[in-house]
mmCIF file of C-alpha atoms in Angstrom:
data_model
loop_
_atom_site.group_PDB
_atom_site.id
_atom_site.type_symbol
_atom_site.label_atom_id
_atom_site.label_comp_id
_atom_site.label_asym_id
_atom_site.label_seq_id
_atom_site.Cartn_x
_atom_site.Cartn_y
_atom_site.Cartn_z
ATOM 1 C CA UNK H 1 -43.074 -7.255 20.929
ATOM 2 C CA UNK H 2 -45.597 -10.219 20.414
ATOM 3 C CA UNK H 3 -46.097 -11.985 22.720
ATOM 4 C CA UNK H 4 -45.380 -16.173 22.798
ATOM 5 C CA UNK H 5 -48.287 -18.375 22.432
ATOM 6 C CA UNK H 6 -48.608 -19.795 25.740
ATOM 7 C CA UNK H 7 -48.884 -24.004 25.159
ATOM 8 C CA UNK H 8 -52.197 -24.606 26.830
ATOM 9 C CA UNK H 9 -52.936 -28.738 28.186
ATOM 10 C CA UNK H 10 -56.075 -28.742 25.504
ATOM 11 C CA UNK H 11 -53.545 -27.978 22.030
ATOM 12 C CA UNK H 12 -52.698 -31.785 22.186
ATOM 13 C CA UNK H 13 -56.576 -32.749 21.693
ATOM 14 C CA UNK H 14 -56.885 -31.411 18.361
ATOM 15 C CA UNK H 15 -54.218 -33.476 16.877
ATOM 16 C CA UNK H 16 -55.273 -36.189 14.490
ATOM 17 C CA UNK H 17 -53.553 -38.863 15.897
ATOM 18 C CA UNK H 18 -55.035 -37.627 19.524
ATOM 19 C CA UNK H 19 -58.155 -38.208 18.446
ATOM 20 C CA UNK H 20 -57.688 -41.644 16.577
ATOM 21 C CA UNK H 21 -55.937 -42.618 19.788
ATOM 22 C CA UNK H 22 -59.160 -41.850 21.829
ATOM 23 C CA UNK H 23 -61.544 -43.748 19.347
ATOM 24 C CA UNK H 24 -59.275 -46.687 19.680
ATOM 25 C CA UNK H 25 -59.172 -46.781 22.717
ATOM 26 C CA UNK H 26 -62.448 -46.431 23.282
ATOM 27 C CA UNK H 27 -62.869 -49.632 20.451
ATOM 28 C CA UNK H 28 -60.898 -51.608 23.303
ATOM 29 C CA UNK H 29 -62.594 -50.349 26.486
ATOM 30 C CA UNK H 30 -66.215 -52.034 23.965
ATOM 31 C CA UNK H 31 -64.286 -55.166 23.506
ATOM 32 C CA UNK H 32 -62.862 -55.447 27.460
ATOM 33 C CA UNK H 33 -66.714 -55.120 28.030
ATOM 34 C CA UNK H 34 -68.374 -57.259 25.083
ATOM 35 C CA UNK H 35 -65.604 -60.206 26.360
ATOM 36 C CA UNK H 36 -66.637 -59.760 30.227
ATOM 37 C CA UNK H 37 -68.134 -63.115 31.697
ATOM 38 C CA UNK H 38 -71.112 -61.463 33.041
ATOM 39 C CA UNK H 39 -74.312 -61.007 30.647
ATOM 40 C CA UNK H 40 -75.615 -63.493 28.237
ATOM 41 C CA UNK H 41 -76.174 -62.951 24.202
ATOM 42 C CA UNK H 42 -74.402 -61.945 21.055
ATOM 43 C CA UNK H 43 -70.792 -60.667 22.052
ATOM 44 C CA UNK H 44 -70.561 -58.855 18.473
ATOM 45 C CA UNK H 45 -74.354 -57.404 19.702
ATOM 46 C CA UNK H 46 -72.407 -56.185 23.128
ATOM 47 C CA UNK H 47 -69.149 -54.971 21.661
ATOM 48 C CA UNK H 48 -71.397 -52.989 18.619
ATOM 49 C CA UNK H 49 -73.640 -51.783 21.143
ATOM 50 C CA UNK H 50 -70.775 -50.932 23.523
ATOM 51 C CA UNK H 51 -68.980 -49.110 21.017
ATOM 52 C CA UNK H 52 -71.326 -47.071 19.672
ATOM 53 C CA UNK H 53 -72.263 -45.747 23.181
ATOM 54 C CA UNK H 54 -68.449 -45.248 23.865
ATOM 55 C CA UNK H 55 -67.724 -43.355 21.056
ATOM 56 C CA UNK H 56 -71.026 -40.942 21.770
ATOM 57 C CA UNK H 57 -69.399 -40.123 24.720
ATOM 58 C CA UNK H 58 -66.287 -39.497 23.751
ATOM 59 C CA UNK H 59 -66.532 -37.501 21.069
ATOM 60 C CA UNK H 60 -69.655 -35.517 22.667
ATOM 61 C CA UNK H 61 -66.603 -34.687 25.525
ATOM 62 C CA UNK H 62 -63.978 -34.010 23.178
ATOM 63 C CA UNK H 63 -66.677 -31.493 21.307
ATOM 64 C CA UNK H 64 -67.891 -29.931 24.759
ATOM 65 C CA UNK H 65 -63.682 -29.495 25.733
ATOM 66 C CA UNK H 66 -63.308 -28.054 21.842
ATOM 67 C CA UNK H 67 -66.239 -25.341 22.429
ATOM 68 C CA UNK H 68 -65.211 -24.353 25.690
ATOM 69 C CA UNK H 69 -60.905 -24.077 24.621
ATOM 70 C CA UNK H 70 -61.018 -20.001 24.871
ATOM 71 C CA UNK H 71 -62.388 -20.144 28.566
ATOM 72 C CA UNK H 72 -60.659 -23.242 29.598
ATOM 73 C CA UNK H 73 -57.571 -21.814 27.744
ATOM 74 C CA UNK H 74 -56.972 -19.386 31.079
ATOM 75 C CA UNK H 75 -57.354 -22.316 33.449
ATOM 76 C CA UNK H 76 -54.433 -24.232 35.324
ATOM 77 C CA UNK H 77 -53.593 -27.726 34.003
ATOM 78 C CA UNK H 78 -54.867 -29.479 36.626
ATOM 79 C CA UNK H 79 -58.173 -27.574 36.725
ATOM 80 C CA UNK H 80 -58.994 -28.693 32.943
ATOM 81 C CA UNK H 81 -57.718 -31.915 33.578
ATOM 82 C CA UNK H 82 -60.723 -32.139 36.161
ATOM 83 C CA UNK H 83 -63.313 -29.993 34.128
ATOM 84 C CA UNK H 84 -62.289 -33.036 31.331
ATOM 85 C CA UNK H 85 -63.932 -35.719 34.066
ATOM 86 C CA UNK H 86 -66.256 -33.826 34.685
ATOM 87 C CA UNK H 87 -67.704 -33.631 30.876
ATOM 88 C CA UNK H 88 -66.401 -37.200 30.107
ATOM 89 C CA UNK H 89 -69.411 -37.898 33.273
ATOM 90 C CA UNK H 90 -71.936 -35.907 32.242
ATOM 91 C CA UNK H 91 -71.426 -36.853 28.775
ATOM 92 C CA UNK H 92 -72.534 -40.649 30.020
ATOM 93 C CA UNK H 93 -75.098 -39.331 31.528
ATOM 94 C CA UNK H 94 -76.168 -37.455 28.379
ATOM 95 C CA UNK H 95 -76.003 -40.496 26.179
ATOM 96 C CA UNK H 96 -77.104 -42.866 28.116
ATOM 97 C CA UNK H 97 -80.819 -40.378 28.867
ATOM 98 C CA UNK H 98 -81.393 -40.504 25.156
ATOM 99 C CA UNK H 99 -80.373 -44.015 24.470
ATOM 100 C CA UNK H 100 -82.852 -45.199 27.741
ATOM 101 C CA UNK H 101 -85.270 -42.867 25.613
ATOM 102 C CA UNK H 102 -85.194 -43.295 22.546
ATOM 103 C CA UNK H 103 -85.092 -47.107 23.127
ATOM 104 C CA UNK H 104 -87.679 -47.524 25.583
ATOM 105 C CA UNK H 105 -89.636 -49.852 23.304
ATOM 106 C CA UNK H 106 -86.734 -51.820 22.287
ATOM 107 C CA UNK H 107 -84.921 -51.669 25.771
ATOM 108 C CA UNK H 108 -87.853 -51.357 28.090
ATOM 109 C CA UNK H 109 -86.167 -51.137 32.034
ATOM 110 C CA UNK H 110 -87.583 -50.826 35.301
ATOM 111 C CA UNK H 111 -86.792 -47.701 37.337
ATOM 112 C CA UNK H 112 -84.676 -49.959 39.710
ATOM 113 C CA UNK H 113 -83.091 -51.364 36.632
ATOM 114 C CA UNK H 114 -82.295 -48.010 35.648
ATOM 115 C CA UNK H 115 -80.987 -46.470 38.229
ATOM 116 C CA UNK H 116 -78.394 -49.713 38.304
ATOM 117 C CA UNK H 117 -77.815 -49.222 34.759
ATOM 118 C CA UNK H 118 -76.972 -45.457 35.901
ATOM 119 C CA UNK H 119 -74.904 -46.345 38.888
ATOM 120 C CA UNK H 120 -72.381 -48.767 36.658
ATOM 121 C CA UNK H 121 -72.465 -46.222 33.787
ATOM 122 C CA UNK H 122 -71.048 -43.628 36.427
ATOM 123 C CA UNK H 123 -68.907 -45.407 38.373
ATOM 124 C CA UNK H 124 -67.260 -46.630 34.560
ATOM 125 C CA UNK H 125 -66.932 -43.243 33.648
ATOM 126 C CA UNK H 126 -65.371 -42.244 37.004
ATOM 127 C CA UNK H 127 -63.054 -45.133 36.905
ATOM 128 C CA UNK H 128 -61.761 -44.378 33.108
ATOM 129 C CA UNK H 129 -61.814 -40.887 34.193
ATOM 130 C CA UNK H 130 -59.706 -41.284 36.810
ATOM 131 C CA UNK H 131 -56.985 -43.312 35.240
ATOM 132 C CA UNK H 132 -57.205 -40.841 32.330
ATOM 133 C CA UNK H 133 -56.603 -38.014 34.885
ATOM 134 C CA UNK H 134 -53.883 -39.718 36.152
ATOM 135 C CA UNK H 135 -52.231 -40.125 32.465
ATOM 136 C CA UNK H 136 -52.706 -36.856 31.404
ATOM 137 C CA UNK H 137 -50.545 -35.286 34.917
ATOM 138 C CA UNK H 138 -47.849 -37.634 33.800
ATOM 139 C CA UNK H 139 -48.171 -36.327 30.087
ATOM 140 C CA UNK H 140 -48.379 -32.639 31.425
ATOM 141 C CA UNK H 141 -45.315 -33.139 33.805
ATOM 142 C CA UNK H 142 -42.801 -34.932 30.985
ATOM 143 C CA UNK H 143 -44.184 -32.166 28.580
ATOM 144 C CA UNK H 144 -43.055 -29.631 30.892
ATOM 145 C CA UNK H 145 -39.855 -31.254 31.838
ATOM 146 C CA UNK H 146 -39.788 -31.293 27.615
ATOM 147 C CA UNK H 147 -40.141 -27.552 27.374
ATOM 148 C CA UNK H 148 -37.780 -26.567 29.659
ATOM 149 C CA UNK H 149 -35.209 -28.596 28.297
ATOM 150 C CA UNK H 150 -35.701 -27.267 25.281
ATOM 151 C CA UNK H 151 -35.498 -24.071 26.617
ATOM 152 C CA UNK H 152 -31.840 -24.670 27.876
ATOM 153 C CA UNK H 153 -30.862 -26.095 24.521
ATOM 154 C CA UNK H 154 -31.791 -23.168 22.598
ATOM 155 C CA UNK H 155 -30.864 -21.092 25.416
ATOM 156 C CA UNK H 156 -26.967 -22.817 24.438
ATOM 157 C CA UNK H 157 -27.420 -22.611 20.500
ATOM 158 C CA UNK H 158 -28.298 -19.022 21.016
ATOM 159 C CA UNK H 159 -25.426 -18.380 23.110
ATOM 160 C CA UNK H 160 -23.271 -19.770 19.840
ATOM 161 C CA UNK H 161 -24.499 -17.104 17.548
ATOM 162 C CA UNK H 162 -23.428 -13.889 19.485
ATOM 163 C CA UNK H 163 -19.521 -14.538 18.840
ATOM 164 C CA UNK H 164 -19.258 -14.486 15.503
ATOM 165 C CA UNK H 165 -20.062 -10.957 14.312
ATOM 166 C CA UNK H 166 -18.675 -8.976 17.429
ATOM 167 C CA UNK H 167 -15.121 -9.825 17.085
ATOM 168 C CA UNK H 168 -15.028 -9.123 13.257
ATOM 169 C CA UNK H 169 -17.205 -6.345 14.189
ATOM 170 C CA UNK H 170 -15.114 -4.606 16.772
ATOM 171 C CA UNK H 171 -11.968 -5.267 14.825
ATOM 172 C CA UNK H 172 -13.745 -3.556 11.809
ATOM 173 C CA UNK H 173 -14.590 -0.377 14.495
ATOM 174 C CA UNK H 174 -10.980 -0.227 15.703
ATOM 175 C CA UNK H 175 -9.487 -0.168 12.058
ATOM 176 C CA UNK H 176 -12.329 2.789 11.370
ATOM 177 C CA UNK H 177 -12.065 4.726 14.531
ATOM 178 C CA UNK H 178 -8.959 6.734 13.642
ATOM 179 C CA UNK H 179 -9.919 7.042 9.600
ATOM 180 C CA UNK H 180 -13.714 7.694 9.747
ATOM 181 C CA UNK H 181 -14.905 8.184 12.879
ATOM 182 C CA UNK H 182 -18.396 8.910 12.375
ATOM 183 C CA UNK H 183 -18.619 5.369 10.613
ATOM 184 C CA UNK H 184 -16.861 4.149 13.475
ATOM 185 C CA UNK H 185 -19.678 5.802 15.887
ATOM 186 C CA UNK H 186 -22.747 4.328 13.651
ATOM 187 C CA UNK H 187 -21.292 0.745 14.074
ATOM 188 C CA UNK H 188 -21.079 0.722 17.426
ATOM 189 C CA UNK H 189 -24.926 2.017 17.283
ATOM 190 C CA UNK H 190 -25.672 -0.974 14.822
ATOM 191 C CA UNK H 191 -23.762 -3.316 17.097
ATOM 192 C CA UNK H 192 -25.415 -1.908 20.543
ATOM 193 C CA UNK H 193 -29.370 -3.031 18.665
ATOM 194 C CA UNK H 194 -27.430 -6.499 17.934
ATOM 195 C CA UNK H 195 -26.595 -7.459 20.745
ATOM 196 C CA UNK H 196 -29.508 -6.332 22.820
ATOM 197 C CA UNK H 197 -31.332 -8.542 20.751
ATOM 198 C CA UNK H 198 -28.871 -11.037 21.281
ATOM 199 C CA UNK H 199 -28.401 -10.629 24.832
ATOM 200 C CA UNK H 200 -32.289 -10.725 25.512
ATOM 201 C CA UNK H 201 -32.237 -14.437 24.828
ATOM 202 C CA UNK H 202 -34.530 -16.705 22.879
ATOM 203 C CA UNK H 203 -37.726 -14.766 21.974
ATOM 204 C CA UNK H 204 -39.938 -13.744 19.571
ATOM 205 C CA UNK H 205 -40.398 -10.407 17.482
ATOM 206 C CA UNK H 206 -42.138 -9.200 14.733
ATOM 207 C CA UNK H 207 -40.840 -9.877 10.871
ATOM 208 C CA UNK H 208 -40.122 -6.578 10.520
ATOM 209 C CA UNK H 209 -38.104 -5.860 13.377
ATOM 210 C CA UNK H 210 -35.538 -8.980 12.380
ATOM 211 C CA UNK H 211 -35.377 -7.474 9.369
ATOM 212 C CA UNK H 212 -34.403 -4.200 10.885
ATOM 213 C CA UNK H 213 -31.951 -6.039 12.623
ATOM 214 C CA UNK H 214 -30.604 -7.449 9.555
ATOM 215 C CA UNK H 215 -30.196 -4.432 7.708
ATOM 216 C CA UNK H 216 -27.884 -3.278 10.849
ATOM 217 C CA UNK H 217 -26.203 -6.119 10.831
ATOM 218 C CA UNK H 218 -25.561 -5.658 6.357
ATOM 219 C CA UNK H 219 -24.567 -1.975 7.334
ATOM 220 C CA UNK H 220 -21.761 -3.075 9.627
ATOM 221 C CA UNK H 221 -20.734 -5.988 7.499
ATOM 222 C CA UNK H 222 -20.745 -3.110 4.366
ATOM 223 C CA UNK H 223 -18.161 -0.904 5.979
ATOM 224 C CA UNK H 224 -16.337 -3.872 6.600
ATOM 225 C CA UNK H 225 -16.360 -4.946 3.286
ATOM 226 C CA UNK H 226 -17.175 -2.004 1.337
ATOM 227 C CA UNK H 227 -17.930 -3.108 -2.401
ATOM 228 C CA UNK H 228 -16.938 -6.202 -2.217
ATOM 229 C CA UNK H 229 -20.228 -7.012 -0.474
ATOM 230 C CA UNK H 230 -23.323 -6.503 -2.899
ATOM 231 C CA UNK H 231 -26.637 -6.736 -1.640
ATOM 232 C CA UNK H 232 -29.902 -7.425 -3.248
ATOM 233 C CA UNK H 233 -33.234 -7.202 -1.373
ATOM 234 C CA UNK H 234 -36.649 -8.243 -2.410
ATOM 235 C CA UNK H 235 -39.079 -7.822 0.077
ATOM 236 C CA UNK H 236 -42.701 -6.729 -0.084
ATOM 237 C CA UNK H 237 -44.048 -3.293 1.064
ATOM 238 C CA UNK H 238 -46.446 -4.604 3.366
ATOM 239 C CA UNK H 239 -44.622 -7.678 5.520
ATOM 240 C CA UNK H 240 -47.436 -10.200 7.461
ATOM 241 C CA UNK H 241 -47.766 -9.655 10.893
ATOM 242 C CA UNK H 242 -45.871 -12.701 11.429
ATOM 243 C CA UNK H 243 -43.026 -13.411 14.672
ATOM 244 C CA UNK H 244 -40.227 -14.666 14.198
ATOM 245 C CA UNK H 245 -37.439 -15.801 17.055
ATOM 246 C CA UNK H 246 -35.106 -13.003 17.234
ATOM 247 C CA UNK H 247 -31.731 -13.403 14.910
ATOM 248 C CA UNK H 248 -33.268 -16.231 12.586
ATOM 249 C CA UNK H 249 -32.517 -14.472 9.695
ATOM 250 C CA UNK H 250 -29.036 -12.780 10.327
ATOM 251 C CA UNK H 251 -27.207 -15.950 11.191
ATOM 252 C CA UNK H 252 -28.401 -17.294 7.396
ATOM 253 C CA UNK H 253 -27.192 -13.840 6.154
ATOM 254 C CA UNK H 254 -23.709 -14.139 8.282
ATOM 255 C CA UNK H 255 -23.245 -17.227 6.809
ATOM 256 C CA UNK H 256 -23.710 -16.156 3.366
ATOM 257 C CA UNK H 257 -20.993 -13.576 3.871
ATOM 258 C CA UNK H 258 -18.329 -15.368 5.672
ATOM 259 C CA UNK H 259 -18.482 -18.364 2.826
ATOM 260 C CA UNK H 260 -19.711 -16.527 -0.549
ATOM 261 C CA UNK H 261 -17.992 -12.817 0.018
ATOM 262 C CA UNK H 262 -15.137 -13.343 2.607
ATOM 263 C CA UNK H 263 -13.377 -16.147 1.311
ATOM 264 C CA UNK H 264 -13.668 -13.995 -2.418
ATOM 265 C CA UNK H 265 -11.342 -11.106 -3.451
ATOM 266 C CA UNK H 266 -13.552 -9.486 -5.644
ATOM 267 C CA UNK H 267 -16.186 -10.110 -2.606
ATOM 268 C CA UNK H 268 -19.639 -11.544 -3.650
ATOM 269 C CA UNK H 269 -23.626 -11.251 -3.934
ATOM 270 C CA UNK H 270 -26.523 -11.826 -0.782
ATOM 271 C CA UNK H 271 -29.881 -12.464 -2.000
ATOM 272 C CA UNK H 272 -32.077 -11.816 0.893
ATOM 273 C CA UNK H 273 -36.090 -12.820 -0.434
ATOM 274 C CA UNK H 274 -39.445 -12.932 1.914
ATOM 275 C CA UNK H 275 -42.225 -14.197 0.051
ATOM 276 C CA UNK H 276 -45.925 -15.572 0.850
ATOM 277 C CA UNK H 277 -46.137 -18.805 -0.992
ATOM 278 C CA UNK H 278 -49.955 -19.961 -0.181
ATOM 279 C CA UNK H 279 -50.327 -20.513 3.379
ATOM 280 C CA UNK H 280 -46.568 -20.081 4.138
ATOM 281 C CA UNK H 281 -44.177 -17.356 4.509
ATOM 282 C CA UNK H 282 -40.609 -17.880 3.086
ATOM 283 C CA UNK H 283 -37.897 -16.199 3.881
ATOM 284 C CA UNK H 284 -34.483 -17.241 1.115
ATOM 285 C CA UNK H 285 -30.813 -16.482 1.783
ATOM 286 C CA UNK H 286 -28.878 -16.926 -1.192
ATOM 287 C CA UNK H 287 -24.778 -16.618 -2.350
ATOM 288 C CA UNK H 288 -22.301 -17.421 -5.158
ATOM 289 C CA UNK H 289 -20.415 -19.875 -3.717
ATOM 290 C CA UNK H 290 -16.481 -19.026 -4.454
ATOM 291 C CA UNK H 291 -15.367 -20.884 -7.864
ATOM 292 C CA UNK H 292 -11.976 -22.121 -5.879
ATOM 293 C CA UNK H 293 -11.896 -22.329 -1.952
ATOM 294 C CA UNK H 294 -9.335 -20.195 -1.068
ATOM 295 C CA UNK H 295 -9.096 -20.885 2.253
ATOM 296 C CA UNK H 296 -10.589 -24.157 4.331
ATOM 297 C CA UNK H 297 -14.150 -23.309 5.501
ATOM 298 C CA UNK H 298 -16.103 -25.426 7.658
ATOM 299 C CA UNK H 299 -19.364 -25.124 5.741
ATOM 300 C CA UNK H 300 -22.551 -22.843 6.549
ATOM 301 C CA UNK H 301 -23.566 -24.192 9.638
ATOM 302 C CA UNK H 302 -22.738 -21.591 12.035
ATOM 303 C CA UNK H 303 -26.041 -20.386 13.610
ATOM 304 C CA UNK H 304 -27.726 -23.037 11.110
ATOM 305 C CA UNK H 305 -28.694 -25.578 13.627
ATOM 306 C CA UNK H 306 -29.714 -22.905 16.128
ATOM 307 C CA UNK H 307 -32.108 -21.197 13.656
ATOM 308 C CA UNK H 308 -33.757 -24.714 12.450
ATOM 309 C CA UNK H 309 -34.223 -25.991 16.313
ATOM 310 C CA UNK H 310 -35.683 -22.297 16.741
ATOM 311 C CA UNK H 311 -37.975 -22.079 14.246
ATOM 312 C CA UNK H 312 -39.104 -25.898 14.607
ATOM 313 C CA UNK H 313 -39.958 -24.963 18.799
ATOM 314 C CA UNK H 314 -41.933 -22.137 17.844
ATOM 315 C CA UNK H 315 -43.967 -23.610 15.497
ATOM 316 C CA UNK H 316 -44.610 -26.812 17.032
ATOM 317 C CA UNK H 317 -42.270 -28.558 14.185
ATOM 318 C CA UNK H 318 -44.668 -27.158 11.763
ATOM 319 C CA UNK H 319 -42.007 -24.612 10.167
ATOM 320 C CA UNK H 320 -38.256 -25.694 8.764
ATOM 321 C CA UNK H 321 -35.040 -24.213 7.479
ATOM 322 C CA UNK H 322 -33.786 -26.302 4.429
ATOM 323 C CA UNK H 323 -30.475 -25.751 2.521
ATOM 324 C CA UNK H 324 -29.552 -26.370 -1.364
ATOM 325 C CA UNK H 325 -26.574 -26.115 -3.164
ATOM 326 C CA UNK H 326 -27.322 -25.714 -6.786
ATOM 327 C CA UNK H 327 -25.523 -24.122 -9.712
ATOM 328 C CA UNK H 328 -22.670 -22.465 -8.004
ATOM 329 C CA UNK H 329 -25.144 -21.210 -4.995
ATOM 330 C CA UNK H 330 -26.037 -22.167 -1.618
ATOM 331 C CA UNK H 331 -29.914 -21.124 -0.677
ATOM 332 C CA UNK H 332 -31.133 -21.430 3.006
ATOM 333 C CA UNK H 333 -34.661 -21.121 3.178
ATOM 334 C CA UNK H 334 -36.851 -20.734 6.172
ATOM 335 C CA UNK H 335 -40.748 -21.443 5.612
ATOM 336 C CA UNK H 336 -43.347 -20.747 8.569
ATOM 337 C CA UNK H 337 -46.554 -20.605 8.398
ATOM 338 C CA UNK H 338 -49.020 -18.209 7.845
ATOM 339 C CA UNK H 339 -51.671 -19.432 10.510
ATOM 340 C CA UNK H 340 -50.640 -20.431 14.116
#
């Protein structure tokens, strides 16, 4: 079994919207210092100047945190946090060498002058540092607070899937055990792999194995229904070495059955499909929805919401499970992708 990517503090760096939240803010710390009373001159000369020093130094630290990510990866939060201060100061430092010269004919300074020039540039740093240190532990914390919240909550909507194929199941085994027992012994094989996956709790496994899992789960449901229940499978030879969380799939394929076969007497079709579509996988649960309700149903979301809060936590709301009712069918379709 894969296993789960392990959210390190750095993942939240490489997000657009990080970043254009650093240069901002580094656009206001220019403008806090071009609008300070002390100095004389051109406050658009102090803010561009200001600015473009800033940003140096921030992006030179965000590129020194983004080239060391595999080693700092294996680090504790609060040791990056201060490895980040650390490069945010010598980062200053680095910028404001070159600056002093490259500019020493344009900015010519006295080695007193420097070193006070190098005393405020530190103690700046330090001071941003700092707070920033002291934002990112609150970040970390409410993250983590986040997570294991989440945790619970799928814990719960996991905990709603497990019901709804043993009782039909067992009440399938009991009609068979007398009849055909040897039918009635492979269910109760089938339903021992179920619900070891179910009982492990929220995880991850490879496509392949779900699969498996469905296929024991269509092999209980097709004594069950016999031939009312028609199955047709297109999946490729070769599956990506992709995870999934465990029962994703079969809930979609449960539902399928217990609103486009069950409710039917003539029973119904499951179209089970995993594709690669470009730099996503999908993975498409189809039915005929009956002509006529025959009995009152209370749609396809059993497991539904469970699978889509699943899929959504693993990949960092980057993946989705979308429904369609179209032409007398109802598709469920789950789409992760390809890349982590």
């Amino acid at each position: 079994m894969p296993a789960a990517h392990t959210p390190s503090p750095l993942d939240a760096l490489w997000q657009t919207s990080v970043v254009v939240w650093v240069l901002l803010a580094g656009e206001g710390l220019a403008a806090i210092l071009a609008l300070a009373p002390a100095g004389d001159g051109n406050r658009w000369v102090h803010f561009g100047v200001a600015s473009l020093a800033i940003q140096w130094v921030l992006l030179t630290t965000l590129g020194a945190l983004y080239g060391l990510r595999a080693r700092l990866a294996t680090w504790r939060p609060a040791h990056v946090a201060y490895a980040g201060l650390l490069l945010l100061v010598l980062s200053t430092w680095a910028v404001f060498g070159v600056s002093a010269w490259l500019l020493a004919d344009l900015w010519p300074m006295s080695d007193g002058e420097r070193g006070d020039w190098f005393l405020r540039l530190t103690t700046l740093a330090l001071t941003v540092g700092l707070l920033g240190l002291a934002a990112f532990q609150n970040h970390w914390r409410a993250r983590q607070l986040a997570v294991r919240a989440k945790q619970a909550e799928l814990e719960a909507l996991q905990a709603r899937i497990r019901p709804h194929f043993l009782f039909n199941t067992l009440n399938t085994g009991a009609a068979l055990v007398h009849q055909r027992p040897e039918e009635a012994e492979r269910l109760l094989l089938d339903l021992s792999d179920l619900f070891r996956a179910a009982l492990a709790g929220p995880r991850e496994i490879t496509l392949a194995d779900e699969l498996a899992l469905v296929r024991r789960y269509l092999e209980i449901e097709g004594l069950r229904f016999g031939d009312r229940l028609r199955v047709e499978w297109q999946v490729p030879v070769a599956l990506p070495a992709l995870s999934v969380p465990a029962l994703s799939i079969q809930p979609l394929v449960e539902n399928a059955i217990r609103h486009g076969v069950e409710p039917v007497a003539t029973g119904g079709d499951v179209h089970l499909q995993v594709a690669a579509n470009g730099d996503w996988l999908e993975v498409t649960v189809a039915n005929a929805l009956p002509s006529a309700p025959v009995r009152p149903t209370t749609g396809h979301q059993v497991g539904l919401n469970a699978v889509r809060a699943r899929i959504q936590a693993m990949t960092h709301g980057r993946g989705s499970v979308r429904t369609t009712t179209a032409e007398g069918r109802y598709t469920a379709v789950i789409r992760i992708p390809l890349t982590p």
